[in-house]
Short mmCIF file of C-alpha atoms and ligand atoms in Angstrom, two decimals:
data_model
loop_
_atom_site.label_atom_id
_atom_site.label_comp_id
_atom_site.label_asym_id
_atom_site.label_seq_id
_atom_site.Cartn_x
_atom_site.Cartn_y
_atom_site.Cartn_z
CA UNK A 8 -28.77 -43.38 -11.39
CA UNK A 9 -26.84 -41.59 -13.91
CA UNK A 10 -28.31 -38.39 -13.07
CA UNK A 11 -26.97 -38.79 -9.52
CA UNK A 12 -23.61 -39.56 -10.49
CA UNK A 13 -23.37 -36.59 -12.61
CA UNK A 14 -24.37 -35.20 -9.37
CA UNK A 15 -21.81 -36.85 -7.03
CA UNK A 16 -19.25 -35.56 -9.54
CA UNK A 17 -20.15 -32.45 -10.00
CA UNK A 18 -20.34 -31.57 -5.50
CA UNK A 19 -16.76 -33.47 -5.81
CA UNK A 20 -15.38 -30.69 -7.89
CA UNK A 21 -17.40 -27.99 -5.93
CA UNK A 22 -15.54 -29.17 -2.86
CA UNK A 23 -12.21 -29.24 -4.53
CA UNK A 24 -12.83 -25.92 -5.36
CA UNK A 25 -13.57 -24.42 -2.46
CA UNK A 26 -10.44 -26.07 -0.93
CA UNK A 27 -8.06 -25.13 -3.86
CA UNK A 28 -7.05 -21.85 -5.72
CA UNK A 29 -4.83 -24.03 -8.25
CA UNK A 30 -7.84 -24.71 -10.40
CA UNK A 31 -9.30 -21.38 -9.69
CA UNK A 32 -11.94 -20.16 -11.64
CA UNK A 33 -13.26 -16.77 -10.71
CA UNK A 34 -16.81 -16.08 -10.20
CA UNK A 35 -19.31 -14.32 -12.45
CA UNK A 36 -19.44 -11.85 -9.94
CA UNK A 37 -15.65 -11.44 -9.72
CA UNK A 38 -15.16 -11.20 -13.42
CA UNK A 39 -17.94 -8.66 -13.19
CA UNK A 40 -16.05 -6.59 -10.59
CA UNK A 41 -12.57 -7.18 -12.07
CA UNK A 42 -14.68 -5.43 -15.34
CA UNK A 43 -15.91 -2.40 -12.59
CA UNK A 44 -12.32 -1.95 -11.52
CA UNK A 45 -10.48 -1.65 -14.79
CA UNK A 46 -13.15 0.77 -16.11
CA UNK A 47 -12.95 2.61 -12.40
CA UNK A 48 -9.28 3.24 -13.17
CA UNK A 49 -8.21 6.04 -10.19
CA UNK A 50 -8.65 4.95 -6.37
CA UNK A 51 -6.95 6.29 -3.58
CA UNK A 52 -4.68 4.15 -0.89
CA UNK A 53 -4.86 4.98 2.50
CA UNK A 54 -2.23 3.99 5.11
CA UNK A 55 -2.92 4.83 8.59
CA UNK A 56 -2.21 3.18 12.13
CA UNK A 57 -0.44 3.52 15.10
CA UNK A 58 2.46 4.55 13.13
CA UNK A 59 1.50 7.86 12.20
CA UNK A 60 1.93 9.38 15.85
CA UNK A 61 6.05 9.33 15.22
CA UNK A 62 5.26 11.05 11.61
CA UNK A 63 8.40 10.02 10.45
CA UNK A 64 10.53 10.50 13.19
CA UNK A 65 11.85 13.30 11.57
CA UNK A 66 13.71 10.90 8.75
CA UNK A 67 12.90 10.92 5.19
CA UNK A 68 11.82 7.58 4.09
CA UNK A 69 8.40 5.41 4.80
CA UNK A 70 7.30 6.19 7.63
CA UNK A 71 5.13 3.00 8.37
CA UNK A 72 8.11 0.92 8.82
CA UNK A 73 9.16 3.37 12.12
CA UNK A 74 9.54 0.15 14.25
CA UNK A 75 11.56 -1.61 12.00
CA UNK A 76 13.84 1.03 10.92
CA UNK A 77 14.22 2.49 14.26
CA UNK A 78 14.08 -0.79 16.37
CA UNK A 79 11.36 -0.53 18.85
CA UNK A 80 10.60 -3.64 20.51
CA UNK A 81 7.18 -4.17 20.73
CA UNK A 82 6.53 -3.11 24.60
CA UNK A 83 7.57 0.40 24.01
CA UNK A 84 5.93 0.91 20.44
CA UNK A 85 2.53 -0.26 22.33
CA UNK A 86 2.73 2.93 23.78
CA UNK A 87 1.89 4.46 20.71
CA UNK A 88 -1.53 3.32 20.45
CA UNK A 89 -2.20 5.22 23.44
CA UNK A 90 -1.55 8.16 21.59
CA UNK A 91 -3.33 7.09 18.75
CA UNK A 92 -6.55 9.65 19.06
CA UNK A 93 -7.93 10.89 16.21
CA UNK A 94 -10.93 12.88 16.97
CA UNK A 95 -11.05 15.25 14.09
CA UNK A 96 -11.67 12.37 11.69
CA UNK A 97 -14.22 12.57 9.78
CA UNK A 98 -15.31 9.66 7.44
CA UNK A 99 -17.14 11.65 5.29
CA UNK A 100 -14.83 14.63 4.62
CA UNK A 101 -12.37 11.37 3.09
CA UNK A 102 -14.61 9.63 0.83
CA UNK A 103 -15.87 13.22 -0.34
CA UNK A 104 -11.71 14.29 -0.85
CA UNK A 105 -11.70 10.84 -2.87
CA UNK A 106 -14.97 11.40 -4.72
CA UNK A 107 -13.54 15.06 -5.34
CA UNK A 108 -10.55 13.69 -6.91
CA UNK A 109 -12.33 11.43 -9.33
CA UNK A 110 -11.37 8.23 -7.32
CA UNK A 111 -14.07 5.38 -7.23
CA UNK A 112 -12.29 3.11 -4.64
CA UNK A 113 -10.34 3.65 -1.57
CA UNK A 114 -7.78 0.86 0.04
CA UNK A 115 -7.09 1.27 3.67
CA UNK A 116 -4.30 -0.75 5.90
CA UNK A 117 -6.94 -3.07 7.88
CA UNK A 118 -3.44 -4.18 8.95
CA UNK A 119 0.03 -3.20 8.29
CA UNK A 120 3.32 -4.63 9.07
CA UNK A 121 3.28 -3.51 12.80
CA UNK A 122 0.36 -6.22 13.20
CA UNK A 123 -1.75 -3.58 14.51
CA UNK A 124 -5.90 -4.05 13.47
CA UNK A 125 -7.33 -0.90 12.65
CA UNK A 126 -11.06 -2.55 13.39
CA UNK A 127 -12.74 -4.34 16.00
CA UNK A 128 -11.21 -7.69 16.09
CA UNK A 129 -11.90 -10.18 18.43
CA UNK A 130 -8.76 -12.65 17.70
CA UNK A 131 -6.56 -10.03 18.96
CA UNK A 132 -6.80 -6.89 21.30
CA UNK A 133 -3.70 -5.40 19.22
CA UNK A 134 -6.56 -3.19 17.59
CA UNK A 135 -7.85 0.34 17.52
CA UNK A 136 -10.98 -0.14 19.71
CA UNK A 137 -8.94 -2.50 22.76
CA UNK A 138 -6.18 0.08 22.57
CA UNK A 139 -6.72 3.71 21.91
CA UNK A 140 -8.40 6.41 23.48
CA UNK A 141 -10.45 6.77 20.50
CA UNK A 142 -11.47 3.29 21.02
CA UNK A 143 -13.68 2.91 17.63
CA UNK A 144 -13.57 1.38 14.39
CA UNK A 145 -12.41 3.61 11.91
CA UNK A 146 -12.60 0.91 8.93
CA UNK A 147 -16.76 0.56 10.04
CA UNK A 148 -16.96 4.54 10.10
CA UNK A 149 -15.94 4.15 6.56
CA UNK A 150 -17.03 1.20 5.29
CA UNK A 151 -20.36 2.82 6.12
CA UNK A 152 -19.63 6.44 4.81
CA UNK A 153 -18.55 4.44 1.57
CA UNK A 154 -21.48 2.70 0.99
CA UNK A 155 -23.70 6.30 1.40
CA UNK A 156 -21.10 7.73 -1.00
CA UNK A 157 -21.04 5.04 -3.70
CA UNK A 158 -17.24 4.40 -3.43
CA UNK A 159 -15.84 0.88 -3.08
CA UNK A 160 -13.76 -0.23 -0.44
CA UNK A 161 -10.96 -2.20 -0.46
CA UNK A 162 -8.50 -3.74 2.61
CA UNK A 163 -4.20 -3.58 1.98
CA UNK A 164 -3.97 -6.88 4.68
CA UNK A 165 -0.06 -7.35 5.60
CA UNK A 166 0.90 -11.12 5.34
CA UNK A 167 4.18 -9.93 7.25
CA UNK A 168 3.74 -9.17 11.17
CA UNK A 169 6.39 -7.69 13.72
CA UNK A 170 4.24 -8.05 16.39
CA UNK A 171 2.55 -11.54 16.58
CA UNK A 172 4.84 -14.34 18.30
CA UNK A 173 3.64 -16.77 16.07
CA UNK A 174 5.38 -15.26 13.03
CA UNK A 175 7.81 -17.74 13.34
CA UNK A 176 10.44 -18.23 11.68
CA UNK A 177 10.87 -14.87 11.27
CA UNK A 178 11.88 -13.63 7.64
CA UNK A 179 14.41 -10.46 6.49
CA UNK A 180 12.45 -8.19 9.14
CA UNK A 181 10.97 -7.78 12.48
CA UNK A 182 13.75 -9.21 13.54
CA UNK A 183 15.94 -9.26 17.02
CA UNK A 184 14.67 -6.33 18.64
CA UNK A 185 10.93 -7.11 18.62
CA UNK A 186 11.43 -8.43 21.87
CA UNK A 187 9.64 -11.94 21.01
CA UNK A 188 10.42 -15.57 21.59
CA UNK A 189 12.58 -17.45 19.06
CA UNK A 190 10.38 -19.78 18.71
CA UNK A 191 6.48 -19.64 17.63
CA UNK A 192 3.95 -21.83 15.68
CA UNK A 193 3.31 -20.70 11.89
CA UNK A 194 0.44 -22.71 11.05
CA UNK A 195 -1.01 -20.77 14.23
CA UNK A 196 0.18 -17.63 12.91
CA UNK A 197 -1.72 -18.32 9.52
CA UNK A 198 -5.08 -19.62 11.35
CA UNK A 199 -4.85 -16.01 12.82
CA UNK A 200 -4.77 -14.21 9.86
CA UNK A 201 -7.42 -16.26 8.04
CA UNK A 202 -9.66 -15.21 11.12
CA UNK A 203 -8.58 -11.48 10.86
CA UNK A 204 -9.65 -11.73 7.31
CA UNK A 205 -12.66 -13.46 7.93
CA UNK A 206 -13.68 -10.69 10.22
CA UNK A 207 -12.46 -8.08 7.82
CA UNK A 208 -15.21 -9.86 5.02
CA UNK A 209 -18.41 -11.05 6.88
CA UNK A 210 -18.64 -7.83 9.18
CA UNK A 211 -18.20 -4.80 6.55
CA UNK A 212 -20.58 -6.13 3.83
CA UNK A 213 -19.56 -5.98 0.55
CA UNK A 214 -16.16 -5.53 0.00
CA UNK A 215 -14.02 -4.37 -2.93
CA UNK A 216 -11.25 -7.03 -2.63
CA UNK A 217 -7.98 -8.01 -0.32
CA UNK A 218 -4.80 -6.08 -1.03
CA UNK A 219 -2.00 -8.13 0.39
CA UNK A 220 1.67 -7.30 0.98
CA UNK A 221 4.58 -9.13 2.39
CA UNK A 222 5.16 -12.21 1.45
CA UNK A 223 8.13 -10.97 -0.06
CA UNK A 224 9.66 -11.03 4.08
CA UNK A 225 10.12 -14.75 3.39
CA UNK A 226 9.77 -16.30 0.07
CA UNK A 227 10.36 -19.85 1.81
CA UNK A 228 7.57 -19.32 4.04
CA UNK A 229 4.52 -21.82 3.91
CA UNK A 230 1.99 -18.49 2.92
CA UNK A 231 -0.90 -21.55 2.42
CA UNK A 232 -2.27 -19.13 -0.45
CA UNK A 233 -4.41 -21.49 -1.72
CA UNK A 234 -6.27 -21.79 1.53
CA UNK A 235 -6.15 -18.17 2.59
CA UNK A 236 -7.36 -17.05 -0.98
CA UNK A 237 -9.99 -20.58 -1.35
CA UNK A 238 -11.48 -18.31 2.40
CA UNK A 239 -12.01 -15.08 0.62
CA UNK A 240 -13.40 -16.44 -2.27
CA UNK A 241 -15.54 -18.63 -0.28
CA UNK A 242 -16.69 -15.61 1.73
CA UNK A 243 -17.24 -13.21 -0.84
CA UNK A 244 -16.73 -15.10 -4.23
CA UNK A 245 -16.67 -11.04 -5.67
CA UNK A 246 -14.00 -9.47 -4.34
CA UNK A 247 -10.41 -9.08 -5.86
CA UNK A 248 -7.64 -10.40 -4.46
CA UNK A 249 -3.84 -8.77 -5.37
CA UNK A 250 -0.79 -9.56 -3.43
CA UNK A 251 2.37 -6.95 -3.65
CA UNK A 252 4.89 -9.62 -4.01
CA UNK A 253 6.10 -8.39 -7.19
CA UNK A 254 5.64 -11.48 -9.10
CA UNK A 255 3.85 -12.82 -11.79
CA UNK A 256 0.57 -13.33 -10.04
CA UNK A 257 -0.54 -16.60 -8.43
CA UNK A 258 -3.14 -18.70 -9.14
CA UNK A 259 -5.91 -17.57 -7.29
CA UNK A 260 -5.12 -13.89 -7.90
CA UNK A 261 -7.88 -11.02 -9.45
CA UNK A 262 -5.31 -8.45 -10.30
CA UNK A 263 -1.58 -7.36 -10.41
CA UNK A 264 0.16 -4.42 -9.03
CA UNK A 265 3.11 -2.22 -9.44
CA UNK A 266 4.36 -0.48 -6.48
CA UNK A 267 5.83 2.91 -7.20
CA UNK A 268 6.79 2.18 -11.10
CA UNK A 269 4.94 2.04 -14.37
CA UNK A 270 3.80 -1.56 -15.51
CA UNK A 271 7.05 -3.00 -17.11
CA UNK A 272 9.11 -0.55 -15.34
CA UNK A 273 11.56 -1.62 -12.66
CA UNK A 274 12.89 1.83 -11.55
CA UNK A 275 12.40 0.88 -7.76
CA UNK A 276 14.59 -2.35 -8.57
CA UNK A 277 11.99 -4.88 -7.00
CA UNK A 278 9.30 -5.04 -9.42
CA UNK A 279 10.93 -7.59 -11.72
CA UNK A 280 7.87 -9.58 -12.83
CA UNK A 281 6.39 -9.65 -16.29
CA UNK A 282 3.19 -8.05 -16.82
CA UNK A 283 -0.27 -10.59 -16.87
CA UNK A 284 -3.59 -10.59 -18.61
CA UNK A 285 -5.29 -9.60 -15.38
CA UNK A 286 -6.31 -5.60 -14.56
CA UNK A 287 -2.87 -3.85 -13.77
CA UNK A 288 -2.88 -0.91 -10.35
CA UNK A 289 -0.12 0.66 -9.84
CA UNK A 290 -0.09 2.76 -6.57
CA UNK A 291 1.85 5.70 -6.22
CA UNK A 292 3.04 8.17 -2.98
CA UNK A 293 2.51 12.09 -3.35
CA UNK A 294 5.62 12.28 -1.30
CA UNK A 295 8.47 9.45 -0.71
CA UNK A 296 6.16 7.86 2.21
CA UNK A 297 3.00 5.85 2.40
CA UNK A 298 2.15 6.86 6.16
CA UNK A 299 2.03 10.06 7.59
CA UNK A 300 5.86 12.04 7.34
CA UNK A 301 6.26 15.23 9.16
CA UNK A 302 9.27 16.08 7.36
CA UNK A 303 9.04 15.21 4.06
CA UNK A 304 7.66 18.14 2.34
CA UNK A 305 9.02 17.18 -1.37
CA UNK A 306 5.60 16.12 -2.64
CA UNK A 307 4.96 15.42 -6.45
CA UNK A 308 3.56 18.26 -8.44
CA UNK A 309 0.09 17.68 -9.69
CA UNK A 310 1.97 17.74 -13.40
CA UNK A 311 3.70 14.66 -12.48
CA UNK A 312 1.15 12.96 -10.87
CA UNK A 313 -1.21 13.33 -13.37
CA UNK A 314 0.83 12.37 -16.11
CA UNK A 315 1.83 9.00 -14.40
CA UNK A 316 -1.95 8.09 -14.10
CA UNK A 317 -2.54 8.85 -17.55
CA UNK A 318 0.25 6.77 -18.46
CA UNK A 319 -0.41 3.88 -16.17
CA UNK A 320 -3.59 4.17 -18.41
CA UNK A 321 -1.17 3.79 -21.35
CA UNK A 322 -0.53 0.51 -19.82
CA UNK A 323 -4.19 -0.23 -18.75
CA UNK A 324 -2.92 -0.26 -15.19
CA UNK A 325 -5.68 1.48 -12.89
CA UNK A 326 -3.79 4.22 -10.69
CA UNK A 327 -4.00 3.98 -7.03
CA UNK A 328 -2.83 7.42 -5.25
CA UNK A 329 -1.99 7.11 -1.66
CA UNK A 330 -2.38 9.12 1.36
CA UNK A 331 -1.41 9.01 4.77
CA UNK A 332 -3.89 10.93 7.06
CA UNK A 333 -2.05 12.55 10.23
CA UNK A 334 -2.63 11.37 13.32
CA UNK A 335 -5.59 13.26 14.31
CA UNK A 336 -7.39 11.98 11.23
CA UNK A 337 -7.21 14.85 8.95
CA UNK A 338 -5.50 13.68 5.58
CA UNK A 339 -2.74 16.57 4.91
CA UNK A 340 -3.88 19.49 3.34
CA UNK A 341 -1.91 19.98 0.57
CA UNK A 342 -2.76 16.33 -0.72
CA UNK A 343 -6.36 17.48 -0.41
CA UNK A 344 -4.88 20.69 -2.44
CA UNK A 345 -3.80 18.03 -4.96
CA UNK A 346 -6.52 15.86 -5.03
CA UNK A 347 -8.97 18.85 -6.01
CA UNK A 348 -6.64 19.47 -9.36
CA UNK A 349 -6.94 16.17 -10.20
CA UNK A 350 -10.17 16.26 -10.07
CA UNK A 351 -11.07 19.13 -11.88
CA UNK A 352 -8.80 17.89 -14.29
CA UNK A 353 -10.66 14.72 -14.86
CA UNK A 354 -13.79 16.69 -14.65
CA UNK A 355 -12.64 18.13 -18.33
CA UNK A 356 -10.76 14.85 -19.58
CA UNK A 357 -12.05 12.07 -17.96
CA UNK A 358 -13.53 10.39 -20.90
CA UNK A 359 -10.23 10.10 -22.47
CA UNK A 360 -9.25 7.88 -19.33
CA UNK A 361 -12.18 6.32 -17.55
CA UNK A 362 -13.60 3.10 -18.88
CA UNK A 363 -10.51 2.75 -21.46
CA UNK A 364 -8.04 0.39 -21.88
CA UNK A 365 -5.00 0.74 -23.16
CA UNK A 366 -4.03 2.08 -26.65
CA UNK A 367 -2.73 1.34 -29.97
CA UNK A 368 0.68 2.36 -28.82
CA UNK A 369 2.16 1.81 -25.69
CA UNK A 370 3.49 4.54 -23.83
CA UNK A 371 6.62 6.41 -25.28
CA UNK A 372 8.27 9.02 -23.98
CA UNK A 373 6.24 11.75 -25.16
CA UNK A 374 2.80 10.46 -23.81
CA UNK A 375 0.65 7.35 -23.93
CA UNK A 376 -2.43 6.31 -25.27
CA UNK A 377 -5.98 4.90 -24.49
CA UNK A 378 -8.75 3.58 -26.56
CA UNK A 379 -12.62 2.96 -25.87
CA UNK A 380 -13.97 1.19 -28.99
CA UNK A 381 -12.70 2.82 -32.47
CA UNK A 382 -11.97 6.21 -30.60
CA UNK A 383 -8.42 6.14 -29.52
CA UNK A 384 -6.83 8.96 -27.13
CA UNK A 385 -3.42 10.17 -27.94
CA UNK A 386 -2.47 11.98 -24.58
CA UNK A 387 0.90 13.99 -25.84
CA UNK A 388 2.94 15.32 -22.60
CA UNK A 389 6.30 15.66 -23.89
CA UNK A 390 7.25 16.09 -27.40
CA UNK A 391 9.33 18.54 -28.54
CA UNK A 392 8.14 18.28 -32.66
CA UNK A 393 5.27 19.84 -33.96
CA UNK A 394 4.37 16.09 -35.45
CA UNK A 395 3.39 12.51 -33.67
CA UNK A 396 3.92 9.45 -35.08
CA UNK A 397 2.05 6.21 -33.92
CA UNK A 398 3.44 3.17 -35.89
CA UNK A 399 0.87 0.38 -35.05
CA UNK A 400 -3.17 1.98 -36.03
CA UNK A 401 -4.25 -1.41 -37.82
CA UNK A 402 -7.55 0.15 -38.75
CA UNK A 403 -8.15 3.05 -40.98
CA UNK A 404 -8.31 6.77 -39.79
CA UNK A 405 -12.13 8.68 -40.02
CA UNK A 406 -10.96 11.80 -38.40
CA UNK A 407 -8.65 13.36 -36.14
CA UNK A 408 -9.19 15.94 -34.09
CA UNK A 409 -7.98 17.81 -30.95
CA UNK A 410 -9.73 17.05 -27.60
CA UNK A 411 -9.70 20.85 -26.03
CA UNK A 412 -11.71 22.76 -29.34
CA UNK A 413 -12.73 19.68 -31.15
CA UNK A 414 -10.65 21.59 -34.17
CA UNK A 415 -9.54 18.74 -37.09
CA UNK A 416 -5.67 18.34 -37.24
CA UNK A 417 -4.06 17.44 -39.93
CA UNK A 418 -2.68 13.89 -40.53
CA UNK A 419 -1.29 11.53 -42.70
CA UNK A 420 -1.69 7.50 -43.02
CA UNK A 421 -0.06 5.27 -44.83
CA UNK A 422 1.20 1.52 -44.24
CA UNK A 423 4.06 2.88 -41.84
CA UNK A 424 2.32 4.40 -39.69
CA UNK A 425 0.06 7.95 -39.13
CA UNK A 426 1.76 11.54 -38.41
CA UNK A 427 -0.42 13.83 -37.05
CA UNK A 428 0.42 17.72 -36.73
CA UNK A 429 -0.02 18.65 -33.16
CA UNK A 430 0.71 22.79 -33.43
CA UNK A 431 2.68 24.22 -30.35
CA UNK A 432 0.03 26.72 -30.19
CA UNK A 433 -2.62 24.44 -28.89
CA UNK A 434 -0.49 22.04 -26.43
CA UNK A 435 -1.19 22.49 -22.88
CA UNK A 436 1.44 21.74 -20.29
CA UNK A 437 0.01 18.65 -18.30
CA UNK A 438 -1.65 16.53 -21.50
CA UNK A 439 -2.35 17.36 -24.99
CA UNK A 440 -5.00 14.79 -26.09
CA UNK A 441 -5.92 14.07 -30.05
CA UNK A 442 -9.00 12.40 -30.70
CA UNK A 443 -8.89 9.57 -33.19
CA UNK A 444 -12.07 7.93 -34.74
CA UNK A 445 -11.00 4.86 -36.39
CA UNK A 446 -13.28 3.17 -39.15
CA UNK A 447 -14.91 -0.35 -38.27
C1 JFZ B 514 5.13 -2.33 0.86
C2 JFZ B 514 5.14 -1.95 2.32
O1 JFZ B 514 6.29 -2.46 2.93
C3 JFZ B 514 5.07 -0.45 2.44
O2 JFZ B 514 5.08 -0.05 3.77
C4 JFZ B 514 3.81 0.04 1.76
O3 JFZ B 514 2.67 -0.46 2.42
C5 JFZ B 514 3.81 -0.39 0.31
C6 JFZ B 514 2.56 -0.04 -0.41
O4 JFZ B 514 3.99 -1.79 0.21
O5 JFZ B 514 6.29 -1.87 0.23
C7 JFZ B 514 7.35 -2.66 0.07
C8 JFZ B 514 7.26 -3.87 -0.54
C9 JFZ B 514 8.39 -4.61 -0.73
C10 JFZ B 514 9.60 -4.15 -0.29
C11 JFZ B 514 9.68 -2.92 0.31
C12 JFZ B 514 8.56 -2.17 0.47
N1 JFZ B 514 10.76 -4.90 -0.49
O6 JFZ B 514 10.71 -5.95 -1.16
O7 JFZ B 514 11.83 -4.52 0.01
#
């Protein structure tokens, strides 16, 4: 009798549970994968639709949000999926530019704002297969090409839709010229994207985790997270969930992100949140746009991008470097160009950033630093002495020596801090990096 009390108790809370993200507890598997993905540190965003036809437009600026910005109501900007035929794609040719690059995980826009499914779904026939010429599932071709490749895959979902009517009310965008009814149901709108996401995690096998973005369109908005996020972890108790909403995270969240600034940073004035215990990503744009921009040629020099994954690293933040394939389904050269220098950079220095967390010292202005057990990596990018100084090393120095030659440098601790000499004549121009083996 007792026995099966403990059991009626015990299915009670499993049902709560499943219905409730308040009380969330991850999964074994999830804290397992949240383990993979800080140690995997260096993925690569992908944000492709319908959208990258206009390229732009021939503006600066992100190119994704073409409807928005230039007001297309949605029976004209259907026409662009009719354009939308990318036969030179090549799932393989990605996931080997990502695997080049040293990136163990790609995220690609399953949907983005403009509502348009870039898979087979069967709730809607706004999708790639109803309503292109190309007419097939680009997110199975690489799911699939993924899986051969060992690279995880991940889906950005956007919460926010200009094009479904029951998005409604409508929130700071989408608004007016879309062409829709003022009026719509929400809790509709939500059952809709709960079966887009159901699709999106019980047809593509395993998948890395949910990406979402948008929510910041209407903070008032009933988002129901706890049911939309109780589904995924129901469905596949192992993969992450994030949401871009530039908050502190929400219960039911696997990890936080920083879009287009350092953890702590708030350069882009909308990432105001604190930073949480959970893994950090930031993502970052090799040019000013996420999707494809014909005219925006001023793309970040391998110097810079480097350096801002090493010191999202600083932070423990993984690094999640975006690209927006053109519309025939080539990704743009030159970010291919880039993505082979970061990888043969991390082919030399990638055990001063892979499986690490963050340092000693948090990153300063001349350079960051990562740890892995009692070895700590001092990555030096910008600092004009011929000294460092690192205030906080609680445990006591074995030796110190220089990544690049393995040579010993010459340092000094006492109960201020260490200075090590770094000599001019062995810094390199993109990262520096002093090897320090602490004592137990
Ligand atoms: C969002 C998307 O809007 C954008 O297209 C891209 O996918 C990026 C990764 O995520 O970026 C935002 C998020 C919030 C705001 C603007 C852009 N905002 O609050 O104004």
């Amino acid at each position: 009798m007792k026995k099966l009390g403990i059991t009626f108790i015990f299915l009670v809370l499993i049902y709560i549970q499943a219905f409730t993200q308040s009380g969330y507890t991850p999964a074994e598997e999830n804290l397992k994968n949240r383990e993979w993905f800080q140690d995997a540190k260096f993925g690569m965003f992908i944000h492709w639709g319908v959208y990258s036809v206009m390229a732009g437009g021939g503006d600066y600026g992100i190119a994704e949000w073409i409807m928005n910005e230039k007001q297309i109501p949605i029976k004209a900007y259907e026409n662009l999926a009719n354009f939308f035929n990318p036969v030179a794609f090549d799932a393989a040719e990605w996931v080997a530019a990502a695997k080049a690059a040293g990136m163990k995980y790609i995220t690609i826009t399953s949907k983005h704002h403009d509502g348009f499914a870039m898979f087979d779904s069967k709730v809607s026939d706004w999708d790639i297969v109803e309503r292109t010429p190309y007419g097939k599932d680009v997110l199975r071709m690489l799911k699939e090409e993924c899986d051969r490749q060992g690279i995880k895959l991940f889906f950005y979902h956007s919460q926010l839709d200009w094009h479904h009517p029951d998005y409604y009310p409508r929130g700071r965008t989408g608004q007016g010229y879309t062409g829709r009814p003022e009026s719509g149901n929400w809790g509709r709108y939500i059952d809709y994207m709960n079966a887009q996401l159901t699709e999106l995690l019980t047809n593509y096998g395993d998948i890395g985790g949910i990406w979402f973005d948008g929510m910041w369109d209407q903070w008032d908005a009933d988002w129901q997270l706890d049911k939309t996020y109780a589904l995924i972890h129901k469905l596949q108790p192992g993969a992450l969930i994030g949401s871009n909403h530039h908050k502190m995270p929400y219960p039911g969240e696997d990890f936080q992100m920083f879009e287009r600034d350092l953890p702590g940073e708030n350069t882009m004035g909308f990432n105001q949140g604190g930073i949480s215990e959970l893994p950090l990503e930031m993502c970052e744009t090799m040019n000013g746009s996420w999707g494809y921009n014909i005219k925006d040629r001023r793309f970040k020099s391998t110097k810079e991008l480097i350096q801002t994954m090493v010191k999202a690293a600083g932070y423990g933040a993984n690094f999640l470097l975006n690209n927006g394939p053109m519309p025939n389904g080539k990704l743009q050269p030159e970010n291919v160009d880039t993505l082979k220098v970061i990888g043969k950079w991390l082919g030399k220095y990638g055990e001063t950033y892979y499986g690490t967390t963050r340092g000693p010292v948090s990153p300063r202005s001349w350079g960051a630093t990562t740890r892995r057990g009692n070895t700590v990596y001092v990555h030096i990018m910008d600092l004009p002495d011929e000294y460092v100084f690192l205030p906080e090393l609680r445990q006591k120095i074995e030796s110190v020596k220089l990544f690049e030659d393995q040579s010993n440098l010459k340092y000094s601790q006492n109960n201020m801090g260490t200075i090590i000499t770094v000599p001019f004549v062995k810094r390199n121009d993109i990262d520096t990096i002093v090897v320090i083996n602490l004592k137990e």
